[in-house]
PDB file of C-alpha atoms in Angstrom:
ATOM      1  CA  MET E  29       0.000   0.000   0.000  1.00  0.00           C
ATOM      2  CA  SER E  30       2.819   2.409   0.832  1.00  0.00           C
ATOM      3  CA  ALA E  31       5.285   1.756  -2.011  1.00  0.00           C
ATOM      4  CA  ARG E  32       3.190   3.844  -4.405  1.00  0.00           C
ATOM      5  CA  PHE E  33       4.352   7.023  -2.683  1.00  0.00           C
ATOM      6  CA  PHE E  34       7.818   6.837  -4.202  1.00  0.00           C
ATOM      7  CA  ALA E  35       7.450   4.365  -7.047  1.00  0.00           C
ATOM      8  CA  ASP E  36       8.884   4.714 -10.547  1.00  0.00           C
ATOM      9  CA  ARG E  37      11.837   6.876  -9.559  1.00  0.00           C
ATOM     10  CA  PRO E  38      14.968   7.153 -11.730  1.00  0.00           C
ATOM     11  CA  SER E  39      17.674   4.836 -10.448  1.00  0.00           C
ATOM     12  CA  GLY E  40      19.556   6.328  -7.513  1.00  0.00           C
ATOM     13  CA  ARG E  41      17.340   9.384  -7.168  1.00  0.00           C
ATOM     14  CA  PRO E  42      15.081   9.640  -4.117  1.00  0.00           C
ATOM     15  CA  GLY E  43      11.476  10.679  -4.297  1.00  0.00           C
ATOM     16  CA  LEU E  44      10.472  14.228  -3.487  1.00  0.00           C
ATOM     17  CA  VAL E  45       8.002  15.360  -0.841  1.00  0.00           C
ATOM     18  CA  VAL E  46       6.991  19.031  -0.841  1.00  0.00           C
ATOM     19  CA  PHE E  47       5.567  20.587   2.326  1.00  0.00           C
ATOM     20  CA  LEU E  48       3.084  23.477   2.122  1.00  0.00           C
ATOM     21  CA  ASN E  49       0.367  24.944   4.304  1.00  0.00           C
ATOM     22  CA  ALA E  50      -3.054  24.612   2.683  1.00  0.00           C
ATOM     23  CA  GLY E  51      -4.339  28.081   1.843  1.00  0.00           C
ATOM     24  CA  ASP E  52      -0.927  29.711   1.357  1.00  0.00           C
ATOM     25  CA  PRO E  53      -1.268  30.761  -1.441  1.00  0.00           C
ATOM     26  CA  PRO E  54      -5.083  31.129  -1.390  1.00  0.00           C
ATOM     27  CA  LEU E  55      -6.903  27.945  -2.339  1.00  0.00           C
ATOM     28  CA  ASP E  56      -7.795  29.003  -5.888  1.00  0.00           C
ATOM     29  CA  VAL E  57      -4.110  29.538  -6.675  1.00  0.00           C
ATOM     30  CA  PHE E  58      -3.135  26.556  -4.524  1.00  0.00           C
ATOM     31  CA  ARG E  59      -5.170  24.328  -6.828  1.00  0.00           C
ATOM     32  CA  GLU E  60      -3.027  25.426  -9.768  1.00  0.00           C
ATOM     33  CA  LEU E  61       0.090  24.838  -7.699  1.00  0.00           C
ATOM     34  CA  VAL E  62      -1.002  21.277  -6.937  1.00  0.00           C
ATOM     35  CA  ARG E  63      -1.531  20.646 -10.650  1.00  0.00           C
ATOM     36  CA  LEU E  64       1.985  21.916 -11.299  1.00  0.00           C
ATOM     37  CA  LEU E  65       3.386  19.471  -8.736  1.00  0.00           C
ATOM     38  CA  ASP E  66       1.515  16.657 -10.444  1.00  0.00           C
ATOM     39  CA  ASP E  67       2.674  17.691 -13.916  1.00  0.00           C
ATOM     40  CA  CYS E  68       6.282  17.781 -12.672  1.00  0.00           C
ATOM     41  CA  ARG E  69       5.865  14.320 -11.104  1.00  0.00           C
ATOM     42  CA  VAL E  70       6.594  15.438  -7.588  1.00  0.00           C
ATOM     43  CA  ASP E  71       5.847  12.338  -5.548  1.00  0.00           C
ATOM     44  CA  CYS E  72       4.016  13.688  -2.534  1.00  0.00           C
ATOM     45  CA  LEU E  73       2.550  16.898  -1.167  1.00  0.00           C
ATOM     46  CA  GLU E  74       2.678  17.001   2.614  1.00  0.00           C
ATOM     47  CA  LEU E  75      -0.309  19.267   3.057  1.00  0.00           C
ATOM     48  CA  ALA E  76      -0.716  20.917   6.436  1.00  0.00           C
ATOM     49  CA  VAL E  77      -4.058  21.948   7.866  1.00  0.00           C
ATOM     50  CA  PRO E  78      -2.846  25.362   9.090  1.00  0.00           C
ATOM     51  CA  PHE E  79      -2.566  25.790  12.833  1.00  0.00           C
ATOM     52  CA  PRO E  80      -1.097  28.566  14.978  1.00  0.00           C
ATOM     53  CA  ASN E  81       2.021  28.720  17.137  1.00  0.00           C
ATOM     54  CA  SER E  82       3.652  25.476  16.077  1.00  0.00           C
ATOM     55  CA  PRO E  83       6.469  24.756  18.543  1.00  0.00           C
ATOM     56  CA  SER E  84       8.417  22.722  15.975  1.00  0.00           C
ATOM     57  CA  ASP E  85       8.367  25.306  13.191  1.00  0.00           C
ATOM     58  CA  GLY E  86      10.481  28.341  12.495  1.00  0.00           C
ATOM     59  CA  PRO E  87       9.126  31.747  11.416  1.00  0.00           C
ATOM     60  CA  VAL E  88       8.755  30.926   7.709  1.00  0.00           C
ATOM     61  CA  ILE E  89       6.241  28.126   8.227  1.00  0.00           C
ATOM     62  CA  ARG E  90       4.525  29.808  11.176  1.00  0.00           C
ATOM     63  CA  GLU E  91       3.909  32.986   9.178  1.00  0.00           C
ATOM     64  CA  SER E  92       2.583  30.891   6.292  1.00  0.00           C
ATOM     65  CA  ALA E  93       0.103  29.173   8.617  1.00  0.00           C
ATOM     66  CA  ASP E  94      -0.989  32.538   9.978  1.00  0.00           C
ATOM     67  CA  ARG E  95      -1.715  33.831   6.461  1.00  0.00           C
ATOM     68  CA  ALA E  96      -3.870  30.779   5.701  1.00  0.00           C
ATOM     69  CA  LEU E  97      -5.694  31.000   9.018  1.00  0.00           C
ATOM     70  CA  ALA E  98      -6.400  34.689   8.413  1.00  0.00           C
ATOM     71  CA  ASP E  99      -8.106  33.648   5.148  1.00  0.00           C
ATOM     72  CA  GLY E 100     -10.345  31.271   7.093  1.00  0.00           C
ATOM     73  CA  VAL E 101      -8.750  28.014   5.949  1.00  0.00           C
ATOM     74  CA  ASP E 102      -9.663  25.310   8.461  1.00  0.00           C
ATOM     75  CA  ARG E 103      -9.900  21.526   8.666  1.00  0.00           C
ATOM     76  CA  ASP E 104     -13.187  21.298   6.799  1.00  0.00           C
ATOM     77  CA  ALA E 105     -11.933  23.532   3.984  1.00  0.00           C
ATOM     78  CA  VAL E 106      -8.772  21.456   3.613  1.00  0.00           C
ATOM     79  CA  LEU E 107     -10.613  18.129   3.575  1.00  0.00           C
ATOM     80  CA  ALA E 108     -13.004  19.512   0.953  1.00  0.00           C
ATOM     81  CA  PHE E 109     -10.040  20.753  -1.085  1.00  0.00           C
ATOM     82  CA  VAL E 110      -8.361  17.334  -0.998  1.00  0.00           C
ATOM     83  CA  GLU E 111     -11.603  15.621  -1.986  1.00  0.00           C
ATOM     84  CA  GLN E 112     -11.953  17.933  -4.996  1.00  0.00           C
ATOM     85  CA  VAL E 113      -8.367  17.833  -6.248  1.00  0.00           C
ATOM     86  CA  ARG E 114      -7.219  14.293  -5.491  1.00  0.00           C
ATOM     87  CA  PRO E 115      -9.153  12.576  -8.337  1.00  0.00           C
ATOM     88  CA  GLN E 116      -7.478  14.915 -10.849  1.00  0.00           C
ATOM     89  CA  LEU E 117      -3.929  13.821  -9.983  1.00  0.00           C
ATOM     90  CA  ALA E 118      -2.024  11.329 -12.113  1.00  0.00           C
ATOM     91  CA  HIS E 119       1.147  10.956 -10.008  1.00  0.00           C
ATOM     92  CA  LEU E 120       1.172  13.233  -6.965  1.00  0.00           C
ATOM     93  CA  LYS E 121       0.061  11.758  -3.637  1.00  0.00           C
ATOM     94  CA  ILE E 122      -1.233  13.823  -0.727  1.00  0.00           C
ATOM     95  CA  ALA E 123      -0.215  13.231   2.872  1.00  0.00           C
ATOM     96  CA  LEU E 124      -2.306  15.334   5.209  1.00  0.00           C
ATOM     97  CA  LEU E 125      -0.638  16.847   8.273  1.00  0.00           C
ATOM     98  CA  ALA E 126      -3.047  17.786  11.080  1.00  0.00           C
ATOM     99  CA  ASP E 127      -2.268  19.160  14.523  1.00  0.00           C
ATOM    100  CA  TRP E 128      -3.829  17.146  17.338  1.00  0.00           C
ATOM    101  CA  ARG E 129      -4.902  20.074  19.480  1.00  0.00           C
ATOM    102  CA  HIS E 130      -6.105  22.403  16.732  1.00  0.00           C
ATOM    103  CA  SER E 131      -7.558  20.053  14.118  1.00  0.00           C
ATOM    104  CA  VAL E 132      -8.203  16.588  15.553  1.00  0.00           C
ATOM    105  CA  LYS E 133      -9.122  16.357  19.229  1.00  0.00           C
ATOM    106  CA  ASP E 134     -12.630  17.820  18.939  1.00  0.00           C
ATOM    107  CA  LEU E 135     -13.723  14.750  16.954  1.00  0.00           C
ATOM    108  CA  PRO E 136     -13.783  11.096  17.975  1.00  0.00           C
ATOM    109  CA  LEU E 137     -10.623   9.651  16.465  1.00  0.00           C
ATOM    110  CA  PRO E 138     -12.401   7.041  14.290  1.00  0.00           C
ATOM    111  CA  GLU E 139     -14.639   9.779  12.871  1.00  0.00           C
ATOM    112  CA  PHE E 140     -11.642  11.973  12.033  1.00  0.00           C
ATOM    113  CA  LEU E 141      -9.876   9.061  10.364  1.00  0.00           C
ATOM    114  CA  GLU E 142     -12.984   8.180   8.357  1.00  0.00           C
ATOM    115  CA  ARG E 143     -13.210  11.766   7.130  1.00  0.00           C
ATOM    116  CA  VAL E 144      -9.561  11.789   6.095  1.00  0.00           C
ATOM    117  CA  ARG E 145      -9.963   8.491   4.256  1.00  0.00           C
ATOM    118  CA  ALA E 146     -13.139   9.724   2.537  1.00  0.00           C
ATOM    119  CA  SER E 147     -11.294  12.826   1.317  1.00  0.00           C
ATOM    120  CA  GLY E 148      -8.906  10.632  -0.647  1.00  0.00           C
ATOM    121  CA  ALA E 149      -5.764  11.565   1.294  1.00  0.00           C
ATOM    122  CA  ASP E 150      -3.064   8.981   0.637  1.00  0.00           C
ATOM    123  CA  GLY E 151      -1.459   9.421   4.046  1.00  0.00           C
ATOM    124  CA  LEU E 152      -1.962  11.120   7.396  1.00  0.00           C
ATOM    125  CA  LEU E 153       0.522  12.571   9.868  1.00  0.00           C
ATOM    126  CA  ILE E 154      -0.862  13.795  13.206  1.00  0.00           C
ATOM    127  CA  HIS E 155       1.325  16.427  14.846  1.00  0.00           C
ATOM    128  CA  GLY E 156       1.498  16.686  18.619  1.00  0.00           C
ATOM    129  CA  MET E 157      -0.591  13.660  19.567  1.00  0.00           C
ATOM    130  CA  PRO E 158      -0.043  12.691  23.230  1.00  0.00           C
ATOM    131  CA  PRO E 159       2.033   9.493  23.377  1.00  0.00           C
ATOM    132  CA  ARG E 160      -0.565   7.694  25.531  1.00  0.00           C
ATOM    133  CA  LEU E 161      -3.084   7.981  22.657  1.00  0.00           C
ATOM    134  CA  ARG E 162      -0.860   6.630  19.908  1.00  0.00           C
ATOM    135  CA  PRO E 163      -1.641   2.897  20.357  1.00  0.00           C
ATOM    136  CA  ALA E 164      -5.364   3.566  19.918  1.00  0.00           C
ATOM    137  CA  TYR E 165      -4.568   5.759  16.908  1.00  0.00           C
ATOM    138  CA  TYR E 166      -2.527   3.026  15.226  1.00  0.00           C
ATOM    139  CA  GLU E 167      -5.306   0.505  15.798  1.00  0.00           C
ATOM    140  CA  ALA E 168      -8.017   2.858  14.551  1.00  0.00           C
ATOM    141  CA  ALA E 169      -6.019   3.766  11.425  1.00  0.00           C
ATOM    142  CA  ARG E 170      -5.565   0.091  10.574  1.00  0.00           C
ATOM    143  CA  SER E 171      -9.264  -0.550  11.161  1.00  0.00           C
ATOM    144  CA  VAL E 172     -10.328   2.334   8.918  1.00  0.00           C
ATOM    145  CA  GLY E 173      -7.706   1.545   6.280  1.00  0.00           C
ATOM    146  CA  GLN E 174      -6.022   4.942   6.402  1.00  0.00           C
ATOM    147  CA  PRO E 175      -2.247   4.789   5.755  1.00  0.00           C
ATOM    148  CA  ILE E 176      -0.308   6.902   8.250  1.00  0.00           C
ATOM    149  CA  VAL E 177       3.059   8.614   8.493  1.00  0.00           C
ATOM    150  CA  THR E 178       5.046   7.970  11.651  1.00  0.00           C
ATOM    151  CA  THR E 179       8.004  10.039  12.782  1.00  0.00           C
ATOM    152  CA  CYS E 180      11.288   9.699  14.591  1.00  0.00           C
ATOM    153  CA  TYR E 181      14.501  11.689  14.899  1.00  0.00           C
ATOM    154  CA  SER E 182      18.009  10.675  13.984  1.00  0.00           C
ATOM    155  CA  SER E 183      18.700  11.082  17.725  1.00  0.00           C
ATOM    156  CA  SER E 184      15.624   9.165  18.951  1.00  0.00           C
ATOM    157  CA  GLU E 185      15.876   6.388  21.506  1.00  0.00           C
ATOM    158  CA  PRO E 186      15.689   2.863  20.020  1.00  0.00           C
ATOM    159  CA  ALA E 187      12.144   2.353  21.335  1.00  0.00           C
ATOM    160  CA  VAL E 188      10.918   5.432  19.441  1.00  0.00           C
ATOM    161  CA  ILE E 189      12.580   4.286  16.227  1.00  0.00           C
ATOM    162  CA  GLU E 190      11.045   0.850  16.653  1.00  0.00           C
ATOM    163  CA  GLU E 191       7.579   2.316  17.217  1.00  0.00           C
ATOM    164  CA  ALA E 192       7.883   4.403  14.049  1.00  0.00           C
ATOM    165  CA  GLY E 193       9.044   1.409  12.058  1.00  0.00           C
ATOM    166  CA  ASP E 194       6.358  -0.906  13.376  1.00  0.00           C
ATOM    167  CA  ASN E 195       3.417   1.433  12.775  1.00  0.00           C
ATOM    168  CA  GLY E 196       4.162   3.564   9.712  1.00  0.00           C
ATOM    169  CA  SER E 197       2.100   2.430   6.735  1.00  0.00           C
ATOM    170  CA  ALA E 198       2.405   5.340   4.266  1.00  0.00           C
ATOM    171  CA  TYR E 199       6.003   6.346   4.928  1.00  0.00           C
ATOM    172  CA  ILE E 200       8.247   7.067   7.869  1.00  0.00           C
ATOM    173  CA  TYR E 201       9.353  10.671   8.381  1.00  0.00           C
ATOM    174  CA  LEU E 202      12.906  10.604   9.687  1.00  0.00           C
ATOM    175  CA  VAL E 203      13.723  14.058  11.068  1.00  0.00           C
ATOM    176  CA  SER E 204      17.384  14.717  10.374  1.00  0.00           C
ATOM    177  CA  ALA E 205      18.077  16.858  13.454  1.00  0.00           C
ATOM    178  CA  TYR E 206      16.293  18.264  16.476  1.00  0.00           C
ATOM    179  CA  GLY E 207      15.281  21.915  16.115  1.00  0.00           C
ATOM    180  CA  LYS E 208      12.756  24.215  14.486  1.00  0.00           C
ATOM    181  CA  SER E 209      12.041  23.842  10.787  1.00  0.00           C
ATOM    182  CA  GLY E 210      14.080  26.176   8.635  1.00  0.00           C
ATOM    183  CA  THR E 211      16.730  26.659  11.302  1.00  0.00           C
ATOM    184  CA  VAL E 212      18.831  23.477  11.088  1.00  0.00           C
ATOM    185  CA  GLY E 213      21.790  22.783   8.821  1.00  0.00           C
ATOM    186  CA  PRO E 214      22.030  20.205   6.023  1.00  0.00           C
ATOM    187  CA  PRO E 215      21.341  16.567   6.974  1.00  0.00           C
ATOM    188  CA  ASP E 216      24.263  14.797   8.644  1.00  0.00           C
ATOM    189  CA  HIS E 217      24.691  11.527   6.761  1.00  0.00           C
ATOM    190  CA  SER E 218      26.816   9.975   9.505  1.00  0.00           C
ATOM    191  CA  THR E 219      23.919  10.194  11.982  1.00  0.00           C
ATOM    192  CA  LEU E 220      21.232   9.227   9.471  1.00  0.00           C
ATOM    193  CA  ALA E 221      22.829   6.075   8.086  1.00  0.00           C
ATOM    194  CA  PRO E 222      22.555   3.952  11.264  1.00  0.00           C
ATOM    195  CA  VAL E 223      18.946   5.006  11.863  1.00  0.00           C
ATOM    196  CA  LEU E 224      18.029   4.185   8.276  1.00  0.00           C
ATOM    197  CA  GLN E 225      19.559   0.759   8.841  1.00  0.00           C
ATOM    198  CA  GLN E 226      17.614   0.227  12.064  1.00  0.00           C
ATOM    199  CA  LEU E 227      14.364   1.114  10.318  1.00  0.00           C
ATOM    200  CA  ARG E 228      15.124  -1.125   7.339  1.00  0.00           C
ATOM    201  CA  GLU E 229      15.535  -4.051   9.704  1.00  0.00           C
ATOM    202  CA  ARG E 230      11.956  -3.574  10.961  1.00  0.00           C
ATOM    203  CA  THR E 231       9.947  -2.471   7.937  1.00  0.00           C
ATOM    204  CA  ASP E 232       9.802  -2.191   4.162  1.00  0.00           C
ATOM    205  CA  VAL E 233       7.771   1.034   4.395  1.00  0.00           C
ATOM    206  CA  PRO E 234       9.557   3.902   2.579  1.00  0.00           C
ATOM    207  CA  ILE E 235      11.646   6.305   4.640  1.00  0.00           C
ATOM    208  CA  ALA E 236      11.618  10.047   3.858  1.00  0.00           C
ATOM    209  CA  VAL E 237      14.130  12.403   5.450  1.00  0.00           C
ATOM    210  CA  GLY E 238      13.326  16.037   6.216  1.00  0.00           C
ATOM    211  CA  PHE E 239      14.617  19.141   8.063  1.00  0.00           C
ATOM    212  CA  GLY E 240      17.538  21.006   6.553  1.00  0.00           C
ATOM    213  CA  VAL E 241      16.778  19.794   3.013  1.00  0.00           C
ATOM    214  CA  LYS E 242      16.927  22.878   0.807  1.00  0.00           C
ATOM    215  CA  ASN E 243      18.515  22.141  -2.572  1.00  0.00           C
ATOM    216  CA  ARG E 244      19.393  19.572  -5.218  1.00  0.00           C
ATOM    217  CA  ASP E 245      22.642  18.580  -3.506  1.00  0.00           C
ATOM    218  CA  ASP E 246      20.790  17.848  -0.263  1.00  0.00           C
ATOM    219  CA  ILE E 247      18.260  15.679  -2.112  1.00  0.00           C
ATOM    220  CA  GLU E 248      20.875  13.743  -4.043  1.00  0.00           C
ATOM    221  CA  GLY E 249      22.935  13.264  -0.885  1.00  0.00           C
ATOM    222  CA  LEU E 250      19.973  11.656   0.864  1.00  0.00           C
ATOM    223  CA  GLY E 251      19.535   9.308  -2.067  1.00  0.00           C
ATOM    224  CA  ALA E 252      23.188   8.319  -1.786  1.00  0.00           C
ATOM    225  CA  VAL E 253      22.802   7.475   1.910  1.00  0.00           C
ATOM    226  CA  GLY E 254      19.734   5.321   1.222  1.00  0.00           C
ATOM    227  CA  ALA E 255      16.659   7.488   1.875  1.00  0.00           C
ATOM    228  CA  ASP E 256      13.624   6.683  -0.260  1.00  0.00           C
ATOM    229  CA  ALA E 257      12.607  10.339  -0.407  1.00  0.00           C
ATOM    230  CA  ALA E 258      13.614  13.838   0.649  1.00  0.00           C
ATOM    231  CA  ILE E 259      11.189  16.292   2.264  1.00  0.00           C
ATOM    232  CA  VAL E 260      11.635  19.963   1.371  1.00  0.00           C
ATOM    233  CA  GLY E 261       9.653  22.225   3.677  1.00  0.00           C
ATOM    234  CA  SER E 262      10.759  25.721   4.646  1.00  0.00           C
ATOM    235  CA  ALA E 263      12.421  26.383   1.293  1.00  0.00           C
ATOM    236  CA  CYS E 264       9.129  25.604  -0.496  1.00  0.00           C
ATOM    237  CA  VAL E 265       7.125  27.787   1.870  1.00  0.00           C
ATOM    238  CA  ALA E 266       9.649  30.611   1.469  1.00  0.00           C
ATOM    239  CA  CYS E 267       9.302  30.413  -2.313  1.00  0.00           C
ATOM    240  CA  VAL E 268       5.561  30.985  -1.974  1.00  0.00           C
ATOM    241  CA  ALA E 269       6.023  33.773   0.578  1.00  0.00           C
ATOM    242  CA  ASP E 270       8.528  35.662  -1.583  1.00  0.00           C
ATOM    243  CA  ALA E 271       6.288  35.477  -4.647  1.00  0.00           C
ATOM    244  CA  LEU E 272       3.281  36.739  -2.684  1.00  0.00           C
ATOM    245  CA  ALA E 273       5.280  39.548  -1.074  1.00  0.00           C
ATOM    246  CA  ASP E 274       6.623  40.758  -4.424  1.00  0.00           C
ATOM    247  CA  GLY E 275       3.387  40.347  -6.371  1.00  0.00           C
ATOM    248  CA  ARG E 276       4.803  37.672  -8.669  1.00  0.00           C
ATOM    249  CA  ASP E 277       3.066  34.607 -10.065  1.00  0.00           C
ATOM    250  CA  VAL E 278       3.353  31.920  -7.366  1.00  0.00           C
ATOM    251  CA  VAL E 279       3.010  29.029  -9.806  1.00  0.00           C
ATOM    252  CA  GLU E 280       5.699  30.367 -12.148  1.00  0.00           C
ATOM    253  CA  ASP E 281       8.082  31.005  -9.268  1.00  0.00           C
ATOM    254  CA  PHE E 282       7.459  27.544  -7.863  1.00  0.00           C
ATOM    255  CA  HIS E 283       8.127  25.923 -11.215  1.00  0.00           C
ATOM    256  CA  ALA E 284      11.478  27.717 -11.342  1.00  0.00           C
ATOM    257  CA  PHE E 285      12.207  26.416  -7.833  1.00  0.00           C
ATOM    258  CA  LEU E 286      11.372  22.844  -8.878  1.00  0.00           C
ATOM    259  CA  VAL E 287      13.811  23.245 -11.771  1.00  0.00           C
ATOM    260  CA  GLU E 288      16.507  24.250  -9.270  1.00  0.00           C
ATOM    261  CA  LEU E 289      15.704  21.146  -7.196  1.00  0.00           C
ATOM    262  CA  GLY E 290      16.057  18.964 -10.272  1.00  0.00           C
ATOM    263  CA  ALA E 291      12.395  17.995 -10.070  1.00  0.00           C
ATOM    264  CA  ALA E 292      11.288  19.666 -13.304  1.00  0.00           C
ATOM    265  CA  PRO E 293      12.878  20.195 -16.730  1.00  0.00           C
ATOM    266  CA  ARG E 294      14.053  23.629 -17.722  1.00  0.00           C
ATOM    267  CA  PRO E 295      11.684  25.283 -20.235  1.00  0.00           C
ATOM    268  CA  THR E 296      14.082  24.690 -23.142  1.00  0.00           C
ATOM    269  CA  GLU E 297      14.441  21.016 -22.144  1.00  0.00           C
ATOM    270  CA  ALA E 298      10.665  20.625 -22.152  1.00  0.00           C
ATOM    271  CA  GLY E 299      10.397  22.100 -25.652  1.00  0.00           C
ATOM    272  CA  LEU E 300       8.850  25.299 -24.301  1.00  0.00           C
ATOM    273  CA  GLN E 301       9.881  28.867 -24.835  1.00  0.00           C
ATOM    274  CA  ALA E 302      12.484  30.038 -22.326  1.00  0.00           C
TER     275      ALA E 302
END
């Protein structure tokens, strides 16, 4: 069920996961941005239901969430957006990220999971869920048939790594270093390699590495160390923010950014006008 996230990749090149807050840019433009990701064969959009004051995010992602929240983008709007856009996608998968306190806890967990599954989301990552509730979450997700993303850090205790490996069914998000998003340096391969090996010994679910991944070299380096995919977050959000601030076309700017990442052909390579 999970291999489809990063299938059909060129040999030696990891898949690409793009993180964005739903509603930044506004949803009508966001729809065009999602189509661009699909056309460029980006593997997965990690789509956040915007929530305020994230303790794990730096200013770039927090300000993005605030812009979306100010436009009234909430859980119901995001689920409706996924339901509308998902059937139109030929390659791109959508992994929904929802904050426990802001977007999940007011619903019975099985009901929330049923709604996510009904939207067509290919994966689900719940941020900030209390550890005591995770066993029930894993069981409910399996019962509903909703693939989930589990997380661990390169510095996590063995029990945490084992839990992530045993329960991830969409992919496993391996966080390269502890810190706020957008504030950590490039991934340290020497610390990632042993954790990747530990996870491989427990599961065949794909492993995606994020935090500090900003450019083509970072992505290719993660492929060399054995990651199935690279997650680019703050750099993607910053691309959107800069385009909005300067009044430029968000979709055009993002296409240029995908070219820089090696995830899209240059216009001349695609037979288009430069």
